[in-house]
Short mmCIF file of C-alpha atoms and ligand atoms in Angstrom, two decimals:
data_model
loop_
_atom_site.label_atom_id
_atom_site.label_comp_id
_atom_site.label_asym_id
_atom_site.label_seq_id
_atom_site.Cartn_x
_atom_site.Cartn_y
_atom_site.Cartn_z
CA UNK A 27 0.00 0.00 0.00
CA UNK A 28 1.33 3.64 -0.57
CA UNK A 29 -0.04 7.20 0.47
CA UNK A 30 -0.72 9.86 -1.45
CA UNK A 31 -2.23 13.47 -0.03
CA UNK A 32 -5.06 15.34 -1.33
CA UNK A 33 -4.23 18.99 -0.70
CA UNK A 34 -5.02 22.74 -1.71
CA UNK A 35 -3.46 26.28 -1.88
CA UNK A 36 -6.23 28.60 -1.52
CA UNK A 37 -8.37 25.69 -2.85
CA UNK A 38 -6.77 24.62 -6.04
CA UNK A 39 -6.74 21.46 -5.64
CA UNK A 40 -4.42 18.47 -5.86
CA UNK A 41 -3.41 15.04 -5.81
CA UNK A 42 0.24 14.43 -4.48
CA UNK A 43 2.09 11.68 -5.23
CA UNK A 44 6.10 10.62 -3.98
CA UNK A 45 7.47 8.40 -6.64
CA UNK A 46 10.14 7.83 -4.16
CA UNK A 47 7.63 6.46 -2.25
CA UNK A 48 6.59 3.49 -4.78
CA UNK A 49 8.33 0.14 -5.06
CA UNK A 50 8.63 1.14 -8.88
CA UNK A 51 8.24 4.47 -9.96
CA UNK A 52 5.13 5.41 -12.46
CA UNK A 53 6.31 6.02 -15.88
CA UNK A 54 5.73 9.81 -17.04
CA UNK A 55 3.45 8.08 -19.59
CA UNK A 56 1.96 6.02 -15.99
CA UNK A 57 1.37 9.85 -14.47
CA UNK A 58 -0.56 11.40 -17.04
CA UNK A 59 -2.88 8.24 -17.27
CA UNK A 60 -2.88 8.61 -13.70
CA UNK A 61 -3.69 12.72 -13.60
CA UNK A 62 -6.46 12.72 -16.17
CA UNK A 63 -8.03 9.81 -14.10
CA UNK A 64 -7.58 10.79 -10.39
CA UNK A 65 -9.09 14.54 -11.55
CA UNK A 66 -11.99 13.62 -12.83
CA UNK A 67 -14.89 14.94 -11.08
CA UNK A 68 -16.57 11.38 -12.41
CA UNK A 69 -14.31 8.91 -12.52
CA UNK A 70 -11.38 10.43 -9.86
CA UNK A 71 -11.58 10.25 -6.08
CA UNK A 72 -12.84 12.96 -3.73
CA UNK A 73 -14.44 14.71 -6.24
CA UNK A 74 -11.49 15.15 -8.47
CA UNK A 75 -8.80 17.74 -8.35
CA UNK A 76 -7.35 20.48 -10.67
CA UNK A 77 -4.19 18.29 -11.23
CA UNK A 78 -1.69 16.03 -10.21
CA UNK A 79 1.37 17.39 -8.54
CA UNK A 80 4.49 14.78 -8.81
CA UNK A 81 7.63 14.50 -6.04
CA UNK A 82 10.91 12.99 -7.04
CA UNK A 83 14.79 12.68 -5.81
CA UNK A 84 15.90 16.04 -7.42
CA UNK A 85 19.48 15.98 -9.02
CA UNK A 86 20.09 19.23 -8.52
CA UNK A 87 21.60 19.76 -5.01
CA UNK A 88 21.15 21.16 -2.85
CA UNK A 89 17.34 21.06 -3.38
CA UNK A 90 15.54 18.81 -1.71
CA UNK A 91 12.99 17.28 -4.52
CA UNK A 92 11.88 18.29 -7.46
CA UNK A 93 7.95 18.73 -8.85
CA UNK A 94 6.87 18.04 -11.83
CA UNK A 95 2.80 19.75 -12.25
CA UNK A 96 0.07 17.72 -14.46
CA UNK A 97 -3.02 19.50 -15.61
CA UNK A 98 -6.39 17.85 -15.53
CA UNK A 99 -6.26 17.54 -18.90
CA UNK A 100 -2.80 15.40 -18.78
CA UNK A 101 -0.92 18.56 -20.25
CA UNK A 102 2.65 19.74 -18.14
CA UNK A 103 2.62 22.90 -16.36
CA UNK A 104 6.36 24.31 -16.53
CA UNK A 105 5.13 25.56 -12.52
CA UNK A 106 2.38 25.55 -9.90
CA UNK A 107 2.57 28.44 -7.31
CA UNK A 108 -0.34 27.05 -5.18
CA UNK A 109 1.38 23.78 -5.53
CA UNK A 110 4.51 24.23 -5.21
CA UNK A 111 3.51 25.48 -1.44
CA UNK A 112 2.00 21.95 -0.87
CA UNK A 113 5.08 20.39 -2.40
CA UNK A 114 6.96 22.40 -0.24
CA UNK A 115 4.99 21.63 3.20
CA UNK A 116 5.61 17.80 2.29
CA UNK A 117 9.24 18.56 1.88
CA UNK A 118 9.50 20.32 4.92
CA UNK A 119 7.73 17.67 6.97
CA UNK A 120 9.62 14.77 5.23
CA UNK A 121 13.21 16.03 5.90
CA UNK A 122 12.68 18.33 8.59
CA UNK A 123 13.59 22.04 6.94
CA UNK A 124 12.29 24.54 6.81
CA UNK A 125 13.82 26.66 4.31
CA UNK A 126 15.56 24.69 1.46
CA UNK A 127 15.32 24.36 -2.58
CA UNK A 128 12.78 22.72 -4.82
CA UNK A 129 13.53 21.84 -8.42
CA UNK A 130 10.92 22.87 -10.69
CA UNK A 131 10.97 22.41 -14.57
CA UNK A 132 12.72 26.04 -15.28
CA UNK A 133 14.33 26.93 -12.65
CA UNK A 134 15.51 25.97 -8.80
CA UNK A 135 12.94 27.58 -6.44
CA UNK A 136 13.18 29.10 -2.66
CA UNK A 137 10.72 27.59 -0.09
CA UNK A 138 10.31 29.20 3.30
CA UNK A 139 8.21 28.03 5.94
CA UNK A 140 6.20 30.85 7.59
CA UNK A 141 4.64 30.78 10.75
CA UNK A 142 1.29 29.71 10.86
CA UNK A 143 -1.72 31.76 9.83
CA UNK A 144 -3.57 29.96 12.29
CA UNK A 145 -4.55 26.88 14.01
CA UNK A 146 -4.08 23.94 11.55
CA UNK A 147 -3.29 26.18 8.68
CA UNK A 148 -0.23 25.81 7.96
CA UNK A 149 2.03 28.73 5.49
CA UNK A 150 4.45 28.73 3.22
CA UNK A 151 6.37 30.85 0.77
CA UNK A 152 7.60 30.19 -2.64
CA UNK A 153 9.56 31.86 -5.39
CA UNK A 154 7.57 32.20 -8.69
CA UNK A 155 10.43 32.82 -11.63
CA UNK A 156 11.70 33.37 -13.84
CA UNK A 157 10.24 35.89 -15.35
CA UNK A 158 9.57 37.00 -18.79
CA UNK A 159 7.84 39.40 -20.77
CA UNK A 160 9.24 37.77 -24.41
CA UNK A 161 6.62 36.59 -27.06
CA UNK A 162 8.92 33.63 -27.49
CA UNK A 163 8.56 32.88 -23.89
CA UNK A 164 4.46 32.61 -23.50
CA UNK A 165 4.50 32.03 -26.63
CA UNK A 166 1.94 34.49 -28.36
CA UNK A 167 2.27 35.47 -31.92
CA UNK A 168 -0.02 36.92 -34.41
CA UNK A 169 -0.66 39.67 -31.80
CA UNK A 170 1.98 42.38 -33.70
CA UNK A 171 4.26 42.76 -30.82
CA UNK A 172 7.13 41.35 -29.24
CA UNK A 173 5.92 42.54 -25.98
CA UNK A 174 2.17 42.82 -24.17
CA UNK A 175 2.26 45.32 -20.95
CA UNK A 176 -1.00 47.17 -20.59
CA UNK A 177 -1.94 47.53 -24.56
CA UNK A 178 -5.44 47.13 -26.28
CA UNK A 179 -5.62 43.62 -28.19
CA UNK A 180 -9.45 44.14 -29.87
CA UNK A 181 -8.67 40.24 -31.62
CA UNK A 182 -8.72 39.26 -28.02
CA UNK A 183 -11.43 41.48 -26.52
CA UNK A 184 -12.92 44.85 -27.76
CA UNK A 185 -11.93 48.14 -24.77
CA UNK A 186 -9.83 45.61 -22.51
CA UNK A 187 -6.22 45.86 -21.32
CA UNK A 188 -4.29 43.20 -21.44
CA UNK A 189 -0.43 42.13 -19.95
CA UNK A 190 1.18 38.78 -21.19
CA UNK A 191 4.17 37.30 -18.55
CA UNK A 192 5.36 33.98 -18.10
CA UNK A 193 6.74 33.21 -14.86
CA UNK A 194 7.34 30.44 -16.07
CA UNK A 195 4.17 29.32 -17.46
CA UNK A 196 2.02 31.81 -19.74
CA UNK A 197 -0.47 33.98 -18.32
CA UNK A 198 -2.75 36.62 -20.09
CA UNK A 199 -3.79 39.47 -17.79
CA UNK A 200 -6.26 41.68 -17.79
CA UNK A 201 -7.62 44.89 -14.63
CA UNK A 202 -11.21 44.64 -15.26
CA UNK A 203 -14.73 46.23 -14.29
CA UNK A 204 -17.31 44.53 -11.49
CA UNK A 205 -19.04 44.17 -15.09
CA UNK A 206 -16.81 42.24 -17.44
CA UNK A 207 -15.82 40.05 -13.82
CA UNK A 208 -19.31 38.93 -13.24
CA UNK A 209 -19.87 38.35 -17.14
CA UNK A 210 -19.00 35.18 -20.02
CA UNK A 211 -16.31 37.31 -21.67
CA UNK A 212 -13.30 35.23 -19.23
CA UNK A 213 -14.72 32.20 -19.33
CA UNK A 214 -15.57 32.45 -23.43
CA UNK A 215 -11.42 33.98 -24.12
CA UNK A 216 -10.19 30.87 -21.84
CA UNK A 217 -11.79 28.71 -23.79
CA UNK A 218 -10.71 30.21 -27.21
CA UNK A 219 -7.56 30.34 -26.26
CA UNK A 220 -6.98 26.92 -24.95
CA UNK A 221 -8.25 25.40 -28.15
CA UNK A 222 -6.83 25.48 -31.29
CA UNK A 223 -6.22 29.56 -32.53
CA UNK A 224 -3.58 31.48 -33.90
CA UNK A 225 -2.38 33.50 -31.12
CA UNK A 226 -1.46 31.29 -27.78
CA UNK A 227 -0.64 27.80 -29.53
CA UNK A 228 0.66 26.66 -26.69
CA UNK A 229 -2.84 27.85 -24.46
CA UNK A 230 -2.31 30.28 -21.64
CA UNK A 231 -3.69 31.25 -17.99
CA UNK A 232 -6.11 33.69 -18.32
CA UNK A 233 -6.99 36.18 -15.77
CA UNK A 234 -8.96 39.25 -15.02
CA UNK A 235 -8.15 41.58 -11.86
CA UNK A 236 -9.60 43.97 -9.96
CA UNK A 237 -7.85 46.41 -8.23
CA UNK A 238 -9.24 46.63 -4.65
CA UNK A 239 -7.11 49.56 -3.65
CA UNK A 240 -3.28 50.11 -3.77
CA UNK A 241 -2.53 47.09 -1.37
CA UNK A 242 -5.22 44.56 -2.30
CA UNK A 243 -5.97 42.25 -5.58
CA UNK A 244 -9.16 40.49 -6.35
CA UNK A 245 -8.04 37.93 -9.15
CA UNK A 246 -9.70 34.72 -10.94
CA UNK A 247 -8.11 32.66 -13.18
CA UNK A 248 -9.21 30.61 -16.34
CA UNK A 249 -6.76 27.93 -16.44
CA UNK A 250 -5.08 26.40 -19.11
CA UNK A 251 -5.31 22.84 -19.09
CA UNK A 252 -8.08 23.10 -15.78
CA UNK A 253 -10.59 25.58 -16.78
CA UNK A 254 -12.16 28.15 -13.51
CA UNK A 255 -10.14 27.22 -10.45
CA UNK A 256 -10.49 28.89 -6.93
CA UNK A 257 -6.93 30.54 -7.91
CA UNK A 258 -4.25 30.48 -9.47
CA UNK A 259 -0.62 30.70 -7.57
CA UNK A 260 1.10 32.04 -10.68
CA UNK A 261 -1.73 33.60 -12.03
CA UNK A 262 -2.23 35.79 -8.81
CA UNK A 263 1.97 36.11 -8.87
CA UNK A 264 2.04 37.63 -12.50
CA UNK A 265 -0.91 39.72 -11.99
CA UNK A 266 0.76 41.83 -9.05
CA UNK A 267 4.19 42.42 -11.34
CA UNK A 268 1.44 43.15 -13.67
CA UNK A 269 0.08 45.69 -11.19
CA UNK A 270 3.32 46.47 -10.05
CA UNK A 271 4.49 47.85 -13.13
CA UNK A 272 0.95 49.34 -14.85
CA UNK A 273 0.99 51.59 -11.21
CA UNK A 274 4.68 52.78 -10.85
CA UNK A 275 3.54 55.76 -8.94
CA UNK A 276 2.27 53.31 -5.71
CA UNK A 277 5.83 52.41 -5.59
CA UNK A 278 4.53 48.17 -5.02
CA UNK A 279 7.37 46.68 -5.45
CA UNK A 280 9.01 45.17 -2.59
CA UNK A 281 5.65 45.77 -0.41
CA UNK A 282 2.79 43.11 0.37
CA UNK A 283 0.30 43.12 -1.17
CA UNK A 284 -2.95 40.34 -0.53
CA UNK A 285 -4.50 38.91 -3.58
CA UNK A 286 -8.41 37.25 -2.57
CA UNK A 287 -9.48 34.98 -5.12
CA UNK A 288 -12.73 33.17 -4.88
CA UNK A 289 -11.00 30.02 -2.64
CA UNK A 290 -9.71 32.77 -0.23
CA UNK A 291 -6.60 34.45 -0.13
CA UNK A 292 -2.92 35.02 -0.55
CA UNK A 293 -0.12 37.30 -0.16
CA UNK A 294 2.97 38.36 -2.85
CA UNK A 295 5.54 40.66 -2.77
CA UNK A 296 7.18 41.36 -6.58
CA UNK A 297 10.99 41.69 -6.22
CA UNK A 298 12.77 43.65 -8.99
CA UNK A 299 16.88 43.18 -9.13
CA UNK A 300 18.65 44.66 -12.33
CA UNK A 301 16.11 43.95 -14.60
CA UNK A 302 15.47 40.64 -13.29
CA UNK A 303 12.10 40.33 -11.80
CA UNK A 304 10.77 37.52 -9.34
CA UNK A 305 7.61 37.24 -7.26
CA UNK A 306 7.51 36.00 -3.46
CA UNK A 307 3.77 34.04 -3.23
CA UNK A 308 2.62 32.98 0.56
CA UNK A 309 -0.20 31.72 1.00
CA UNK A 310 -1.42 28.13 3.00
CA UNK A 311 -0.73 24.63 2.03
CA UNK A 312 -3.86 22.72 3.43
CA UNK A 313 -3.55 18.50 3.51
CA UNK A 314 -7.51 17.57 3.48
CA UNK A 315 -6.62 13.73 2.93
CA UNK A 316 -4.53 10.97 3.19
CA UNK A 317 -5.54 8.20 0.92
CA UNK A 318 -3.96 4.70 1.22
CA UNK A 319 -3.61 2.36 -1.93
CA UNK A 320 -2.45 -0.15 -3.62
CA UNK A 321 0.53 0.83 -5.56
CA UNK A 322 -0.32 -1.33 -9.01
CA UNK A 323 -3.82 0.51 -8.88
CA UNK A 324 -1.59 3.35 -9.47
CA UNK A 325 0.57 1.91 -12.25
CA UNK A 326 -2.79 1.50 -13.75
CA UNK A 327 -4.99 3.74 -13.29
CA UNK A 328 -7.81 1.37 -12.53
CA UNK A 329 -8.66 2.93 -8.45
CA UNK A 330 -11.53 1.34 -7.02
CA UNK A 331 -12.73 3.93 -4.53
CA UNK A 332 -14.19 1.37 -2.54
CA UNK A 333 -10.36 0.05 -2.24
CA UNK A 334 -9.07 3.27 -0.85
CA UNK A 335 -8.43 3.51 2.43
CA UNK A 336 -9.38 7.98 2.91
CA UNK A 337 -8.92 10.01 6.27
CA UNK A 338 -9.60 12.97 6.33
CA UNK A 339 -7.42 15.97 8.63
CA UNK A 340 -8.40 18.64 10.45
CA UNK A 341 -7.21 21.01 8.72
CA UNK A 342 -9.53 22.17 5.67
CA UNK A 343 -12.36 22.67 8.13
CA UNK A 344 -9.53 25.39 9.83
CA UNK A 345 -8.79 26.36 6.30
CA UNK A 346 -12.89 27.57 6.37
CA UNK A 347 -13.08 28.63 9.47
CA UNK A 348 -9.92 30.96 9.14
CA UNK A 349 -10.97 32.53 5.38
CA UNK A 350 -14.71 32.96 6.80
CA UNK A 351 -14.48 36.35 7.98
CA UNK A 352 -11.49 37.05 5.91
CA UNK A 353 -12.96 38.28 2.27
CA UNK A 354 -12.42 41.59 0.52
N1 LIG B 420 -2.87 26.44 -10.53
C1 LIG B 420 -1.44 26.63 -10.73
C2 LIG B 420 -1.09 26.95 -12.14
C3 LIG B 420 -1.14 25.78 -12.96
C4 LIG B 420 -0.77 26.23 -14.30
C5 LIG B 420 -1.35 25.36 -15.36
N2 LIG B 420 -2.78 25.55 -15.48
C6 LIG B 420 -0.65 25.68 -16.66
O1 LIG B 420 0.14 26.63 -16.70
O2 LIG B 420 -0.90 24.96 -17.62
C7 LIG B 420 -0.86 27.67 -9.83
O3 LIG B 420 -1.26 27.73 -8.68
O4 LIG B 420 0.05 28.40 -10.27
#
């Protein structure tokens, strides 16, 4: 029998699995059988998940492990902010640190455990980069620019706004209106752009913000691969560098800022060295349940609820409790 977590940064949901764990290791082809399956609000356990977030022996030292992110959908994310903070809570636990490296697909990330927010809700931070701004790096073509910040895209959406960064995966950003939040218009360019069109062929986060005031984000994400989430780690991560540098005169860099999303909150900081940008995201890394089973269901992708041993923890009731009375 092995034990993987179900767990959730500001409810985006996961499945978490230790290949190091396993007698055998799943194949990668194994793990995105596996992640398409375990999702599924049908077929997948617990009511499914947003994606499937992978642990491995990193070779990279000194970090500790490396993640590897599977969509819903089966597609690779090159990151995870919200997971990576889950990753990084089972790191932490496993080999007792608290402030160590994870390997990601890009780039070698900073984890730092933070005190916790509050009873049974435990906090971490994470480093979202790297950074870039490049066409070449979301991609996006077909869009006559090498660079989005802040300019009018009427292909995309007629008297919109919109920012393109990959930190590293691709996200399309957008500071809306109450309006436009509450209408179709994210959900219908989500799904445009995630199917087959001539401008994102690789698909891309999509997000529209509003701008509370100058310390405080309201963000929701259309996710590539996932569709709506609760949030979006990276998404809420590029959309205050977005913020941060659409607003120079509130001076945000370097300064918290919270970000509420519809699964609750977190907190980022954008960092600017040289011209090198990076984004500090802290927010809670919530374990709802440990689920016992049999390691060849894995390999196989053929999970019989009824042979999974589930218990659930503590600590996404505390997760509720604590975001109750904490909403914009
Ligand atoms: N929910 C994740 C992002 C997953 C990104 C994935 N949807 C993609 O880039 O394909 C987060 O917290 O950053």
């Amino acid at each position: 029998m092995v034990t993987i977590q179900k767990v959730h940064g500001s409810q985006n949901q996961f499945f978490l699995l230790d290949q190091t764990t396993l007698q055998q290791p799943l194949t990668q082809e194994e793990l995105v059988i596996l992640a398409k399956n375990i999702t599924n609000s049908q077929t997948g356990l617990l009511g499914g998940a947003d994606g499937l977030l992978v642990v491995s022996n990193s070779q990279h030292l000194p970090a500790l492990g490396k993640m590897q992110v599977i969509n819903a959908d089966g597609t690779i994310a090159s990151m995870c902010g919200n997971g990576l903070r889950t990753v990084g809570r089972y790191l932490a636990e496993k080999y007792q640190q608290n402030d160590f490296i994870v390997e990601t697909e890009q780039a070698d990330l900073k984890v730092t455990c933070q005190a916790d927010w509050a009873p049974d809700v435990k906090a971490i931070s994470v480093e979202i980069s790297p950074v870039s701004f490049q066409r070449a790096a979301l991609p996006f073509d077909n869009l006559g620019t090498e660079q989005l910040i802040s300019q009018p895209v009427p292909v995309l959406a007629s008297d919109l706004k919109f920012t393109a960064i990959a930190v590293p995966n691709p996200h399309l950003i957008s500071f809306v209106s109450a309006k436009i939040l509450a209408g179709d218009l994210l959900k219908n360019l989500g799904t445009k752009l995630n199917q087959a069109n001539p401008y994102f062929p690789d698909g891309v986060n999509v997000s529209f913000a509003q701008i509370i005031n100058e310390q405080q984000l309201f963000v929701q994400t259309f996710e590539r691969g996932v569709g709506f989430t609760n949030a979006c780690g990276t998404g809420m991560s590029a959309t205050s560098l977005a913020f941060a540098l659409i607003h120079p005169e509130l001076n945000i860099f370097d300064r918290l800022l919270t970000v509420y999303n519809p699964g609750g909150y977190v907190q980022t900081r954008v960092h600017q060295t040289d011209n090198h940008y990076w984004i500090e995201l802290i927010g809670n890394a919530t374990i709802t349940h440990y689920l016992d089973l049999n390691e060849n269901d894995l390999h196989h992708a053929t999970i019989d609820p009824a042979q999974v041993k589930i218990t659930p923890t503590v600590e996404d009731a505390a997760y509720q409790q604590f975001i109750k009375d904490r909403r914009p």
